[in-house]
């Protein structure tokens, strides 16, 4: 989403630079290195402004500070807060964070002037699940019928996009095991024709027993 925003805001005359960091990727075993990398990131974003900095899983980078929290994490959070406070004078830098655990983020980051706008992205509805399944199965031969995709979309309430992708992958593996059971009976390299793998409703139903909904772990099939 953040990358798409950067592309949309770019013009022929001026491009928007995009920087993406995973929360855990910013952490280092060396004392002070994480803070240094954060400062370098903001300096680089300023030099290439206009720019967008996107922190994925930001709860891993800036968790709630407490008496039990180690000093290293507290120092990283304090550094990030100071960098966010200094953005007003720099301008043309947008910082976006994403998390599935909003309560795990330090409250100071959610105050006005920092991450002061929050957007909730709910789980996909039936139509969205249908579209996601259609994307992940578009290259299958033979293709799944629209009615069957509709049925699976109805039965996957509570699944997110990643869950639906994993469901399609599990259905593929199930069809592979059924078509070529010998691959699990030997350590030798085997050559087989992937065109012979046919993925059908039964493979999906078996996959749903393995890839259960994280919210409703016992789907009715």
PDB file of C-alpha atoms in Angstrom:
ATOM      1  CA  UNK A   1       0.000   0.000   0.000  1.00  0.00           C
ATOM      2  CA  UNK A   2       2.754   2.465   0.966  1.00  0.00           C
ATOM      3  CA  UNK A   3       4.735   1.645  -2.178  1.00  0.00           C
ATOM      4  CA  UNK A   4       1.615   2.149  -4.303  1.00  0.00           C
ATOM      5  CA  UNK A   5       1.096   5.511  -2.593  1.00  0.00           C
ATOM      6  CA  UNK A   6       4.647   6.540  -3.481  1.00  0.00           C
ATOM      7  CA  UNK A   7       4.111   5.569  -7.120  1.00  0.00           C
ATOM      8  CA  UNK A   8       0.790   7.391  -7.262  1.00  0.00           C
ATOM      9  CA  UNK A   9       2.278  10.585  -5.849  1.00  0.00           C
ATOM     10  CA  UNK A  10       5.220  10.508  -8.259  1.00  0.00           C
ATOM     11  CA  UNK A  11       5.149  12.587 -11.428  1.00  0.00           C
ATOM     12  CA  UNK A  12       7.367  12.760 -14.486  1.00  0.00           C
ATOM     13  CA  UNK A  13       9.169  15.740 -13.015  1.00  0.00           C
ATOM     14  CA  UNK A  14       9.468  14.517  -9.441  1.00  0.00           C
ATOM     15  CA  UNK A  15       9.649  11.026  -7.991  1.00  0.00           C
ATOM     16  CA  UNK A  16       8.730  10.086  -4.437  1.00  0.00           C
ATOM     17  CA  UNK A  17      11.454   7.995  -2.803  1.00  0.00           C
ATOM     18  CA  UNK A  18      10.272   4.947  -0.861  1.00  0.00           C
ATOM     19  CA  UNK A  19      12.041   3.366   2.111  1.00  0.00           C
ATOM     20  CA  UNK A  20      10.746   0.180   3.717  1.00  0.00           C
ATOM     21  CA  UNK A  21      12.001  -1.399   6.923  1.00  0.00           C
ATOM     22  CA  UNK A  22      10.765  -4.395   8.882  1.00  0.00           C
ATOM     23  CA  UNK A  23      10.529  -3.688  12.576  1.00  0.00           C
ATOM     24  CA  UNK A  24      12.898  -6.490  13.552  1.00  0.00           C
ATOM     25  CA  UNK A  25      15.349  -5.638  10.741  1.00  0.00           C
ATOM     26  CA  UNK A  26      16.162  -2.340  12.442  1.00  0.00           C
ATOM     27  CA  UNK A  27      17.435  -4.099  15.557  1.00  0.00           C
ATOM     28  CA  UNK A  28      21.136  -4.871  15.977  1.00  0.00           C
ATOM     29  CA  UNK A  29      23.135  -6.838  18.504  1.00  0.00           C
ATOM     30  CA  UNK A  30      25.635  -3.968  18.754  1.00  0.00           C
ATOM     31  CA  UNK A  31      24.869  -1.274  21.309  1.00  0.00           C
ATOM     32  CA  UNK A  32      23.884   1.975  19.615  1.00  0.00           C
ATOM     33  CA  UNK A  33      23.845   0.523  16.086  1.00  0.00           C
ATOM     34  CA  UNK A  34      20.035   0.394  15.838  1.00  0.00           C
ATOM     35  CA  UNK A  35      19.747   4.052  16.785  1.00  0.00           C
ATOM     36  CA  UNK A  36      22.475   4.973  14.277  1.00  0.00           C
ATOM     37  CA  UNK A  37      20.693   3.106  11.466  1.00  0.00           C
ATOM     38  CA  UNK A  38      17.435   4.898  12.276  1.00  0.00           C
ATOM     39  CA  UNK A  39      19.127   8.289  12.140  1.00  0.00           C
ATOM     40  CA  UNK A  40      20.799   7.413   8.824  1.00  0.00           C
ATOM     41  CA  UNK A  41      17.433   6.330   7.433  1.00  0.00           C
ATOM     42  CA  UNK A  42      15.819   9.667   8.232  1.00  0.00           C
ATOM     43  CA  UNK A  43      18.828  11.582   6.904  1.00  0.00           C
ATOM     44  CA  UNK A  44      18.686   9.663   3.629  1.00  0.00           C
ATOM     45  CA  UNK A  45      14.936  10.208   3.379  1.00  0.00           C
ATOM     46  CA  UNK A  46      15.511  13.938   3.894  1.00  0.00           C
ATOM     47  CA  UNK A  47      18.198  14.053   1.214  1.00  0.00           C
ATOM     48  CA  UNK A  48      15.899  12.293  -1.285  1.00  0.00           C
ATOM     49  CA  UNK A  49      12.718  14.150  -0.321  1.00  0.00           C
ATOM     50  CA  UNK A  50       9.860  13.999  -1.073  1.00  0.00           C
ATOM     51  CA  UNK A  51       9.934  10.528   0.436  1.00  0.00           C
ATOM     52  CA  UNK A  52       7.931   7.931   2.325  1.00  0.00           C
ATOM     53  CA  UNK A  53       9.331   5.813   5.162  1.00  0.00           C
ATOM     54  CA  UNK A  54       7.324   2.658   5.790  1.00  0.00           C
ATOM     55  CA  UNK A  55       7.844   0.565   8.936  1.00  0.00           C
ATOM     56  CA  UNK A  56       6.240  -2.865   8.654  1.00  0.00           C
ATOM     57  CA  UNK A  57       5.490  -4.627  11.958  1.00  0.00           C
ATOM     58  CA  UNK A  58       6.462  -1.479  13.813  1.00  0.00           C
ATOM     59  CA  UNK A  59       5.440  -3.085  17.120  1.00  0.00           C
ATOM     60  CA  UNK A  60       8.714  -5.040  16.929  1.00  0.00           C
ATOM     61  CA  UNK A  61      10.681  -1.801  16.694  1.00  0.00           C
ATOM     62  CA  UNK A  62       8.789   0.383  19.172  1.00  0.00           C
ATOM     63  CA  UNK A  63       7.062  -1.788  21.790  1.00  0.00           C
ATOM     64  CA  UNK A  64       5.457  -0.394  24.916  1.00  0.00           C
ATOM     65  CA  UNK A  65       8.113   0.809  27.326  1.00  0.00           C
ATOM     66  CA  UNK A  66       7.868  -0.451  30.884  1.00  0.00           C
ATOM     67  CA  UNK A  67       9.988  -1.161  33.919  1.00  0.00           C
ATOM     68  CA  UNK A  68      10.537  -4.670  32.572  1.00  0.00           C
ATOM     69  CA  UNK A  69      11.555  -3.418  29.127  1.00  0.00           C
ATOM     70  CA  UNK A  70      15.289  -3.631  28.486  1.00  0.00           C
ATOM     71  CA  UNK A  71      17.269  -0.413  28.191  1.00  0.00           C
ATOM     72  CA  UNK A  72      18.180  -1.055  24.534  1.00  0.00           C
ATOM     73  CA  UNK A  73      14.563  -1.100  23.361  1.00  0.00           C
ATOM     74  CA  UNK A  74      13.770   1.999  25.398  1.00  0.00           C
ATOM     75  CA  UNK A  75      16.659   3.824  23.742  1.00  0.00           C
ATOM     76  CA  UNK A  76      15.437   2.822  20.258  1.00  0.00           C
ATOM     77  CA  UNK A  77      11.912   4.044  21.020  1.00  0.00           C
ATOM     78  CA  UNK A  78      13.277   7.337  22.369  1.00  0.00           C
ATOM     79  CA  UNK A  79      15.392   7.797  19.228  1.00  0.00           C
ATOM     80  CA  UNK A  80      12.412   7.163  16.960  1.00  0.00           C
ATOM     81  CA  UNK A  81      10.301   9.633  18.954  1.00  0.00           C
ATOM     82  CA  UNK A  82      12.985  12.311  18.621  1.00  0.00           C
ATOM     83  CA  UNK A  83      13.262  11.717  14.870  1.00  0.00           C
ATOM     84  CA  UNK A  84       9.487  11.909  14.456  1.00  0.00           C
ATOM     85  CA  UNK A  85       9.378  15.183  16.407  1.00  0.00           C
ATOM     86  CA  UNK A  86      11.974  16.680  14.065  1.00  0.00           C
ATOM     87  CA  UNK A  87       9.992  16.049  10.884  1.00  0.00           C
ATOM     88  CA  UNK A  88       8.062  19.337  10.983  1.00  0.00           C
ATOM     89  CA  UNK A  89      11.138  21.373  10.114  1.00  0.00           C
ATOM     90  CA  UNK A  90      12.256  18.917   7.424  1.00  0.00           C
ATOM     91  CA  UNK A  91       9.014  18.626   5.466  1.00  0.00           C
ATOM     92  CA  UNK A  92       8.098  16.413   2.531  1.00  0.00           C
ATOM     93  CA  UNK A  93       8.716  13.231   4.534  1.00  0.00           C
ATOM     94  CA  UNK A  94       5.803  10.946   5.374  1.00  0.00           C
ATOM     95  CA  UNK A  95       6.245   8.132   7.904  1.00  0.00           C
ATOM     96  CA  UNK A  96       3.830   5.182   7.814  1.00  0.00           C
ATOM     97  CA  UNK A  97       3.725   2.234  10.198  1.00  0.00           C
ATOM     98  CA  UNK A  98       1.799  -1.027   9.947  1.00  0.00           C
ATOM     99  CA  UNK A  99       0.964  -3.480  12.713  1.00  0.00           C
ATOM    100  CA  UNK A 100      -1.424  -6.248  13.642  1.00  0.00           C
ATOM    101  CA  UNK A 101      -0.925  -5.482  17.344  1.00  0.00           C
ATOM    102  CA  UNK A 102      -1.856  -1.849  17.859  1.00  0.00           C
ATOM    103  CA  UNK A 103      -1.894  -2.212  21.664  1.00  0.00           C
ATOM    104  CA  UNK A 104       1.754  -3.333  21.626  1.00  0.00           C
ATOM    105  CA  UNK A 105       3.008  -0.016  20.236  1.00  0.00           C
ATOM    106  CA  UNK A 106       4.353   2.565  22.665  1.00  0.00           C
ATOM    107  CA  UNK A 107       1.533   5.096  23.289  1.00  0.00           C
ATOM    108  CA  UNK A 108       3.906   8.027  22.810  1.00  0.00           C
ATOM    109  CA  UNK A 109       4.143   7.190  19.095  1.00  0.00           C
ATOM    110  CA  UNK A 110       0.382   7.626  18.683  1.00  0.00           C
ATOM    111  CA  UNK A 111       0.244  11.184  19.985  1.00  0.00           C
ATOM    112  CA  UNK A 112      -0.457  14.195  17.709  1.00  0.00           C
ATOM    113  CA  UNK A 113       2.521  15.142  15.577  1.00  0.00           C
ATOM    114  CA  UNK A 114       3.746  11.564  15.297  1.00  0.00           C
ATOM    115  CA  UNK A 115       1.461   8.762  14.147  1.00  0.00           C
ATOM    116  CA  UNK A 116      -1.651  10.834  14.730  1.00  0.00           C
ATOM    117  CA  UNK A 117      -3.802   9.279  11.991  1.00  0.00           C
ATOM    118  CA  UNK A 118      -4.814   5.642  12.270  1.00  0.00           C
ATOM    119  CA  UNK A 119      -6.572   3.549   9.642  1.00  0.00           C
ATOM    120  CA  UNK A 120      -8.159   0.170  10.288  1.00  0.00           C
ATOM    121  CA  UNK A 121      -8.048  -2.352   7.455  1.00  0.00           C
ATOM    122  CA  UNK A 122     -10.635  -5.036   8.258  1.00  0.00           C
ATOM    123  CA  UNK A 123     -10.558  -8.631   7.097  1.00  0.00           C
ATOM    124  CA  UNK A 124     -11.750  -9.127   3.501  1.00  0.00           C
ATOM    125  CA  UNK A 125     -15.473  -9.587   2.989  1.00  0.00           C
ATOM    126  CA  UNK A 126     -16.998 -12.290   0.813  1.00  0.00           C
ATOM    127  CA  UNK A 127     -16.486 -10.421  -2.461  1.00  0.00           C
ATOM    128  CA  UNK A 128     -12.892  -9.557  -1.575  1.00  0.00           C
ATOM    129  CA  UNK A 129     -12.163 -13.173  -0.630  1.00  0.00           C
ATOM    130  CA  UNK A 130     -13.636 -14.261  -3.966  1.00  0.00           C
ATOM    131  CA  UNK A 131     -11.362 -11.820  -5.816  1.00  0.00           C
ATOM    132  CA  UNK A 132      -8.285 -12.907  -3.841  1.00  0.00           C
ATOM    133  CA  UNK A 133      -8.961 -16.590  -4.507  1.00  0.00           C
ATOM    134  CA  UNK A 134      -9.507 -15.829  -8.176  1.00  0.00           C
ATOM    135  CA  UNK A 135      -6.113 -14.120  -8.380  1.00  0.00           C
ATOM    136  CA  UNK A 136      -4.250 -17.012  -6.744  1.00  0.00           C
ATOM    137  CA  UNK A 137      -5.973 -19.649  -8.898  1.00  0.00           C
ATOM    138  CA  UNK A 138      -6.017 -17.762 -12.209  1.00  0.00           C
ATOM    139  CA  UNK A 139      -3.172 -19.821 -13.727  1.00  0.00           C
ATOM    140  CA  UNK A 140      -4.502 -23.213 -12.680  1.00  0.00           C
ATOM    141  CA  UNK A 141      -5.379 -25.669 -15.421  1.00  0.00           C
ATOM    142  CA  UNK A 142      -8.166 -26.593 -15.491  1.00  0.00           C
ATOM    143  CA  UNK A 143      -9.433 -23.389 -13.846  1.00  0.00           C
ATOM    144  CA  UNK A 144     -11.756 -23.565 -10.874  1.00  0.00           C
ATOM    145  CA  UNK A 145     -15.355 -22.742 -11.624  1.00  0.00           C
ATOM    146  CA  UNK A 146     -16.685 -19.398 -10.467  1.00  0.00           C
ATOM    147  CA  UNK A 147     -19.380 -21.184  -8.449  1.00  0.00           C
ATOM    148  CA  UNK A 148     -16.800 -23.219  -6.541  1.00  0.00           C
ATOM    149  CA  UNK A 149     -14.682 -20.138  -5.809  1.00  0.00           C
ATOM    150  CA  UNK A 150     -17.871 -18.520  -4.531  1.00  0.00           C
ATOM    151  CA  UNK A 151     -18.448 -21.522  -2.251  1.00  0.00           C
ATOM    152  CA  UNK A 152     -14.919 -21.339  -0.839  1.00  0.00           C
ATOM    153  CA  UNK A 153     -15.318 -17.588  -0.325  1.00  0.00           C
ATOM    154  CA  UNK A 154     -18.430 -18.258   1.759  1.00  0.00           C
ATOM    155  CA  UNK A 155     -16.625 -20.823   3.922  1.00  0.00           C
ATOM    156  CA  UNK A 156     -13.519 -18.736   4.617  1.00  0.00           C
ATOM    157  CA  UNK A 157     -14.986 -16.086   6.907  1.00  0.00           C
ATOM    158  CA  UNK A 158     -12.178 -14.717   9.079  1.00  0.00           C
ATOM    159  CA  UNK A 159      -9.381 -15.485   6.619  1.00  0.00           C
ATOM    160  CA  UNK A 160      -7.005 -12.678   5.677  1.00  0.00           C
ATOM    161  CA  UNK A 161      -5.254 -12.398   2.315  1.00  0.00           C
ATOM    162  CA  UNK A 162      -2.211 -14.354   3.522  1.00  0.00           C
ATOM    163  CA  UNK A 163      -4.470 -17.115   4.892  1.00  0.00           C
ATOM    164  CA  UNK A 164      -6.202 -17.460   1.520  1.00  0.00           C
ATOM    165  CA  UNK A 165      -2.866 -17.648  -0.275  1.00  0.00           C
ATOM    166  CA  UNK A 166      -1.704 -20.346   2.151  1.00  0.00           C
ATOM    167  CA  UNK A 167      -4.981 -22.208   1.558  1.00  0.00           C
ATOM    168  CA  UNK A 168      -4.362 -22.253  -2.201  1.00  0.00           C
ATOM    169  CA  UNK A 169      -0.785 -23.439  -1.629  1.00  0.00           C
ATOM    170  CA  UNK A 170      -1.964 -26.224   0.673  1.00  0.00           C
ATOM    171  CA  UNK A 171      -4.560 -27.320  -1.902  1.00  0.00           C
ATOM    172  CA  UNK A 172      -1.787 -27.502  -4.505  1.00  0.00           C
ATOM    173  CA  UNK A 173       0.413 -29.600  -2.220  1.00  0.00           C
ATOM    174  CA  UNK A 174      -2.518 -31.878  -1.474  1.00  0.00           C
ATOM    175  CA  UNK A 175      -3.061 -32.458  -5.189  1.00  0.00           C
ATOM    176  CA  UNK A 176       0.672 -33.089  -5.626  1.00  0.00           C
ATOM    177  CA  UNK A 177       0.731 -35.703  -2.863  1.00  0.00           C
ATOM    178  CA  UNK A 178      -2.288 -37.416  -4.369  1.00  0.00           C
ATOM    179  CA  UNK A 179      -0.921 -37.430  -7.932  1.00  0.00           C
ATOM    180  CA  UNK A 180       2.644 -38.410  -7.045  1.00  0.00           C
ATOM    181  CA  UNK A 181       2.690 -40.242  -3.693  1.00  0.00           C
ATOM    182  CA  UNK A 182       6.107 -41.695  -4.534  1.00  0.00           C
ATOM    183  CA  UNK A 183       7.851 -38.384  -3.809  1.00  0.00           C
ATOM    184  CA  UNK A 184       7.457 -39.110  -0.089  1.00  0.00           C
ATOM    185  CA  UNK A 185       8.698 -42.685  -0.397  1.00  0.00           C
ATOM    186  CA  UNK A 186      12.206 -41.990  -1.699  1.00  0.00           C
ATOM    187  CA  UNK A 187      15.072 -39.545  -1.329  1.00  0.00           C
ATOM    188  CA  UNK A 188      15.973 -39.827  -5.006  1.00  0.00           C
ATOM    189  CA  UNK A 189      15.283 -37.022  -7.434  1.00  0.00           C
ATOM    190  CA  UNK A 190      12.109 -37.597  -9.403  1.00  0.00           C
ATOM    191  CA  UNK A 191      10.937 -36.096 -12.655  1.00  0.00           C
ATOM    192  CA  UNK A 192       7.223 -35.703 -13.155  1.00  0.00           C
ATOM    193  CA  UNK A 193       4.830 -33.806 -15.374  1.00  0.00           C
ATOM    194  CA  UNK A 194       3.259 -30.903 -13.501  1.00  0.00           C
ATOM    195  CA  UNK A 195       0.476 -30.774 -16.098  1.00  0.00           C
ATOM    196  CA  UNK A 196      -0.852 -33.995 -14.600  1.00  0.00           C
ATOM    197  CA  UNK A 197      -1.564 -32.280 -11.297  1.00  0.00           C
ATOM    198  CA  UNK A 198      -5.255 -31.449 -11.184  1.00  0.00           C
ATOM    199  CA  UNK A 199      -6.557 -29.382  -8.297  1.00  0.00           C
ATOM    200  CA  UNK A 200     -10.209 -29.837  -7.462  1.00  0.00           C
ATOM    201  CA  UNK A 201     -12.771 -29.248  -4.706  1.00  0.00           C
ATOM    202  CA  UNK A 202     -11.610 -32.211  -2.607  1.00  0.00           C
ATOM    203  CA  UNK A 203      -8.099 -30.772  -2.444  1.00  0.00           C
ATOM    204  CA  UNK A 204      -9.508 -27.500  -1.127  1.00  0.00           C
ATOM    205  CA  UNK A 205     -11.663 -29.215   1.475  1.00  0.00           C
ATOM    206  CA  UNK A 206      -8.654 -31.156   2.764  1.00  0.00           C
ATOM    207  CA  UNK A 207      -6.587 -27.982   2.759  1.00  0.00           C
ATOM    208  CA  UNK A 208      -9.203 -26.199   4.881  1.00  0.00           C
ATOM    209  CA  UNK A 209      -8.801 -28.863   7.552  1.00  0.00           C
ATOM    210  CA  UNK A 210      -5.083 -28.037   7.689  1.00  0.00           C
ATOM    211  CA  UNK A 211      -5.278 -24.269   7.170  1.00  0.00           C
ATOM    212  CA  UNK A 212      -7.997 -23.510   9.685  1.00  0.00           C
ATOM    213  CA  UNK A 213      -9.251 -19.993  10.170  1.00  0.00           C
ATOM    214  CA  UNK A 214      -7.249 -18.278  12.946  1.00  0.00           C
ATOM    215  CA  UNK A 215     -10.452 -16.695  14.291  1.00  0.00           C
ATOM    216  CA  UNK A 216     -12.813 -19.641  13.822  1.00  0.00           C
ATOM    217  CA  UNK A 217     -10.464 -22.656  13.962  1.00  0.00           C
ATOM    218  CA  UNK A 218     -13.127 -25.243  13.178  1.00  0.00           C
ATOM    219  CA  UNK A 219     -14.838 -24.334   9.885  1.00  0.00           C
ATOM    220  CA  UNK A 220     -17.932 -26.240   8.892  1.00  0.00           C
ATOM    221  CA  UNK A 221     -17.451 -27.981   5.570  1.00  0.00           C
TER     222      UNK A 221
END
